């Protein structure tokens, strides 16, 4: 679960086909006080959701929480969790990505694209003696 130190008690996980995805950290990138980056395996054609949990012990320091979801560098969802709406804690499931087409707000399930690895090239190099 991605957890940021500036807001203890907030946890986020990605679920693929309803199951929690295993997360991987980039050893070259450290978390900051307000950002945590994790990577998961993309399974072509699989549907995924984002599950957020806010514990009742979360110390929000009297502030609302803005949640911004970015996938492949594009913002797909943004929302504010208002302090008064979630004092007891709770969960939030993000089941679809939103976008605006022809002035209309639309939503679609989040599904991993088919992965295209292109051509595979094998190069054989003789081992030195």
mmCIF file of C-alpha atoms in Angstrom:
data_model
loop_
_atom_site.group_PDB
_atom_site.id
_atom_site.type_symbol
_atom_site.label_atom_id
_atom_site.label_comp_id
_atom_site.label_asym_id
_atom_site.label_seq_id
_atom_site.Cartn_x
_atom_site.Cartn_y
_atom_site.Cartn_z
ATOM 1 C CA UNK A 1 0.000 0.000 0.000
ATOM 2 C CA UNK A 2 1.297 3.415 -0.863
ATOM 3 C CA UNK A 3 1.510 5.450 2.315
ATOM 4 C CA UNK A 4 2.823 8.997 2.555
ATOM 5 C CA UNK A 5 4.439 10.244 5.740
ATOM 6 C CA UNK A 6 2.675 13.626 5.756
ATOM 7 C CA UNK A 7 -0.747 11.935 6.071
ATOM 8 C CA UNK A 8 -0.402 8.823 8.242
ATOM 9 C CA UNK A 9 -3.536 6.696 8.257
ATOM 10 C CA UNK A 10 -4.189 6.994 4.511
ATOM 11 C CA UNK A 11 -3.472 3.856 2.493
ATOM 12 C CA UNK A 12 -3.927 3.161 -1.210
ATOM 13 C CA UNK A 13 -3.829 -0.091 -3.146
ATOM 14 C CA UNK A 14 -4.505 -1.228 -6.694
ATOM 15 C CA UNK A 15 -6.769 -4.244 -7.140
ATOM 16 C CA UNK A 16 -6.589 -6.295 -10.328
ATOM 17 C CA UNK A 17 -9.689 -8.390 -11.009
ATOM 18 C CA UNK A 18 -10.656 -7.762 -7.373
ATOM 19 C CA UNK A 19 -7.354 -8.952 -5.873
ATOM 20 C CA UNK A 20 -4.682 -6.718 -4.302
ATOM 21 C CA UNK A 21 -1.802 -6.240 -6.760
ATOM 22 C CA UNK A 22 1.751 -6.802 -5.586
ATOM 23 C CA UNK A 23 3.599 -3.481 -5.471
ATOM 24 C CA UNK A 24 7.214 -2.814 -6.372
ATOM 25 C CA UNK A 25 9.362 0.160 -5.435
ATOM 26 C CA UNK A 26 11.926 1.813 -7.664
ATOM 27 C CA UNK A 27 15.226 1.515 -5.798
ATOM 28 C CA UNK A 28 16.409 4.727 -7.500
ATOM 29 C CA UNK A 29 13.465 6.815 -6.303
ATOM 30 C CA UNK A 30 12.663 7.724 -2.691
ATOM 31 C CA UNK A 31 9.241 8.639 -1.329
ATOM 32 C CA UNK A 32 8.709 12.238 -0.254
ATOM 33 C CA UNK A 33 6.428 13.653 2.449
ATOM 34 C CA UNK A 34 3.538 13.982 0.002
ATOM 35 C CA UNK A 35 4.212 11.471 -2.773
ATOM 36 C CA UNK A 36 4.730 7.721 -2.972
ATOM 37 C CA UNK A 37 5.253 5.923 -6.284
ATOM 38 C CA UNK A 38 4.745 2.190 -6.708
ATOM 39 C CA UNK A 39 4.725 -0.089 -9.740
ATOM 40 C CA UNK A 40 2.550 -3.127 -10.376
ATOM 41 C CA UNK A 41 2.423 -5.829 -13.028
ATOM 42 C CA UNK A 42 0.110 -4.943 -15.921
ATOM 43 C CA UNK A 43 -1.984 -7.908 -17.047
ATOM 44 C CA UNK A 44 -3.246 -7.290 -20.581
ATOM 45 C CA UNK A 45 -7.025 -6.858 -20.656
ATOM 46 C CA UNK A 46 -7.450 -7.086 -16.864
ATOM 47 C CA UNK A 47 -9.740 -4.624 -15.134
ATOM 48 C CA UNK A 48 -8.313 -2.761 -12.145
ATOM 49 C CA UNK A 49 -9.578 -0.443 -9.433
ATOM 50 C CA UNK A 50 -7.955 1.815 -6.858
ATOM 51 C CA UNK A 51 -8.937 1.353 -3.213
ATOM 52 C CA UNK A 52 -8.243 4.082 -0.620
ATOM 53 C CA UNK A 53 -8.606 3.620 3.129
ATOM 54 C CA UNK A 54 -8.634 6.439 5.661
ATOM 55 C CA UNK A 55 -8.358 5.219 9.244
ATOM 56 C CA UNK A 56 -10.328 6.936 11.993
ATOM 57 C CA UNK A 57 -6.987 7.732 13.657
ATOM 58 C CA UNK A 58 -5.790 9.677 10.608
ATOM 59 C CA UNK A 59 -4.427 13.047 11.752
ATOM 60 C CA UNK A 60 -5.489 15.362 8.936
ATOM 61 C CA UNK A 61 -4.419 18.467 10.847
ATOM 62 C CA UNK A 62 -7.807 20.056 10.141
ATOM 63 C CA UNK A 63 -7.365 19.814 6.360
ATOM 64 C CA UNK A 64 -9.237 18.184 3.499
ATOM 65 C CA UNK A 65 -7.361 15.647 1.370
ATOM 66 C CA UNK A 66 -7.049 16.023 -2.403
ATOM 67 C CA UNK A 67 -6.683 12.705 -4.221
ATOM 68 C CA UNK A 68 -5.184 12.834 -7.719
ATOM 69 C CA UNK A 69 -4.784 9.633 -9.728
ATOM 70 C CA UNK A 70 -2.197 9.722 -12.523
ATOM 71 C CA UNK A 71 -1.750 6.752 -14.856
ATOM 72 C CA UNK A 72 0.892 6.731 -17.565
ATOM 73 C CA UNK A 73 1.463 10.432 -16.959
ATOM 74 C CA UNK A 74 -2.194 11.439 -17.441
ATOM 75 C CA UNK A 75 -4.596 12.562 -14.720
ATOM 76 C CA UNK A 76 -7.589 10.249 -14.795
ATOM 77 C CA UNK A 77 -9.355 11.280 -11.611
ATOM 78 C CA UNK A 78 -9.216 13.992 -9.002
ATOM 79 C CA UNK A 79 -11.399 14.484 -5.954
ATOM 80 C CA UNK A 80 -11.437 16.106 -2.548
ATOM 81 C CA UNK A 81 -12.105 14.083 0.600
ATOM 82 C CA UNK A 82 -13.714 16.659 2.844
ATOM 83 C CA UNK A 83 -12.798 16.586 6.524
ATOM 84 C CA UNK A 84 -16.422 16.734 7.691
ATOM 85 C CA UNK A 85 -17.444 13.856 5.409
ATOM 86 C CA UNK A 86 -14.894 11.373 6.712
ATOM 87 C CA UNK A 87 -14.118 12.102 10.370
ATOM 88 C CA UNK A 88 -14.857 8.473 11.212
ATOM 89 C CA UNK A 89 -12.559 7.215 8.472
ATOM 90 C CA UNK A 90 -13.759 5.025 5.659
ATOM 91 C CA UNK A 91 -12.960 3.719 2.222
ATOM 92 C CA UNK A 92 -13.102 5.056 -1.296
ATOM 93 C CA UNK A 93 -13.128 2.853 -4.401
ATOM 94 C CA UNK A 94 -12.192 4.360 -7.744
ATOM 95 C CA UNK A 95 -13.692 2.036 -10.329
ATOM 96 C CA UNK A 96 -13.467 4.136 -13.481
ATOM 97 C CA UNK A 97 -11.501 6.881 -15.186
ATOM 98 C CA UNK A 98 -13.260 10.079 -16.165
ATOM 99 C CA UNK A 99 -12.698 12.299 -19.161
ATOM 100 C CA UNK A 100 -14.514 14.995 -21.106
ATOM 101 C CA UNK A 101 -15.581 14.258 -24.693
ATOM 102 C CA UNK A 102 -17.553 16.841 -26.686
ATOM 103 C CA UNK A 103 -18.282 18.755 -23.479
ATOM 104 C CA UNK A 104 -19.701 15.682 -21.720
ATOM 105 C CA UNK A 105 -18.151 14.062 -18.653
ATOM 106 C CA UNK A 106 -17.796 10.340 -19.310
ATOM 107 C CA UNK A 107 -16.445 7.416 -17.331
ATOM 108 C CA UNK A 108 -15.015 4.083 -18.365
ATOM 109 C CA UNK A 109 -13.699 1.091 -16.427
ATOM 110 C CA UNK A 110 -9.931 1.035 -16.004
ATOM 111 C CA UNK A 111 -8.466 -1.820 -18.047
ATOM 112 C CA UNK A 112 -4.837 -2.595 -18.825
ATOM 113 C CA UNK A 113 -4.074 -2.206 -22.532
ATOM 114 C CA UNK A 114 -2.716 -5.040 -24.574
ATOM 115 C CA UNK A 115 1.043 -4.924 -24.310
ATOM 116 C CA UNK A 116 2.976 -4.738 -27.571
ATOM 117 C CA UNK A 117 6.574 -5.765 -27.223
ATOM 118 C CA UNK A 118 7.315 -5.281 -30.925
ATOM 119 C CA UNK A 119 9.858 -7.480 -32.599
ATOM 120 C CA UNK A 120 12.198 -9.585 -30.552
ATOM 121 C CA UNK A 121 15.842 -9.498 -31.518
ATOM 122 C CA UNK A 122 18.348 -12.025 -30.277
ATOM 123 C CA UNK A 123 22.014 -11.217 -30.549
ATOM 124 C CA UNK A 124 24.571 -13.914 -29.933
ATOM 125 C CA UNK A 125 28.031 -12.759 -28.963
ATOM 126 C CA UNK A 126 30.818 -15.308 -28.630
ATOM 127 C CA UNK A 127 32.272 -15.538 -25.135
ATOM 128 C CA UNK A 128 35.941 -14.590 -24.856
ATOM 129 C CA UNK A 129 38.268 -17.517 -24.283
#
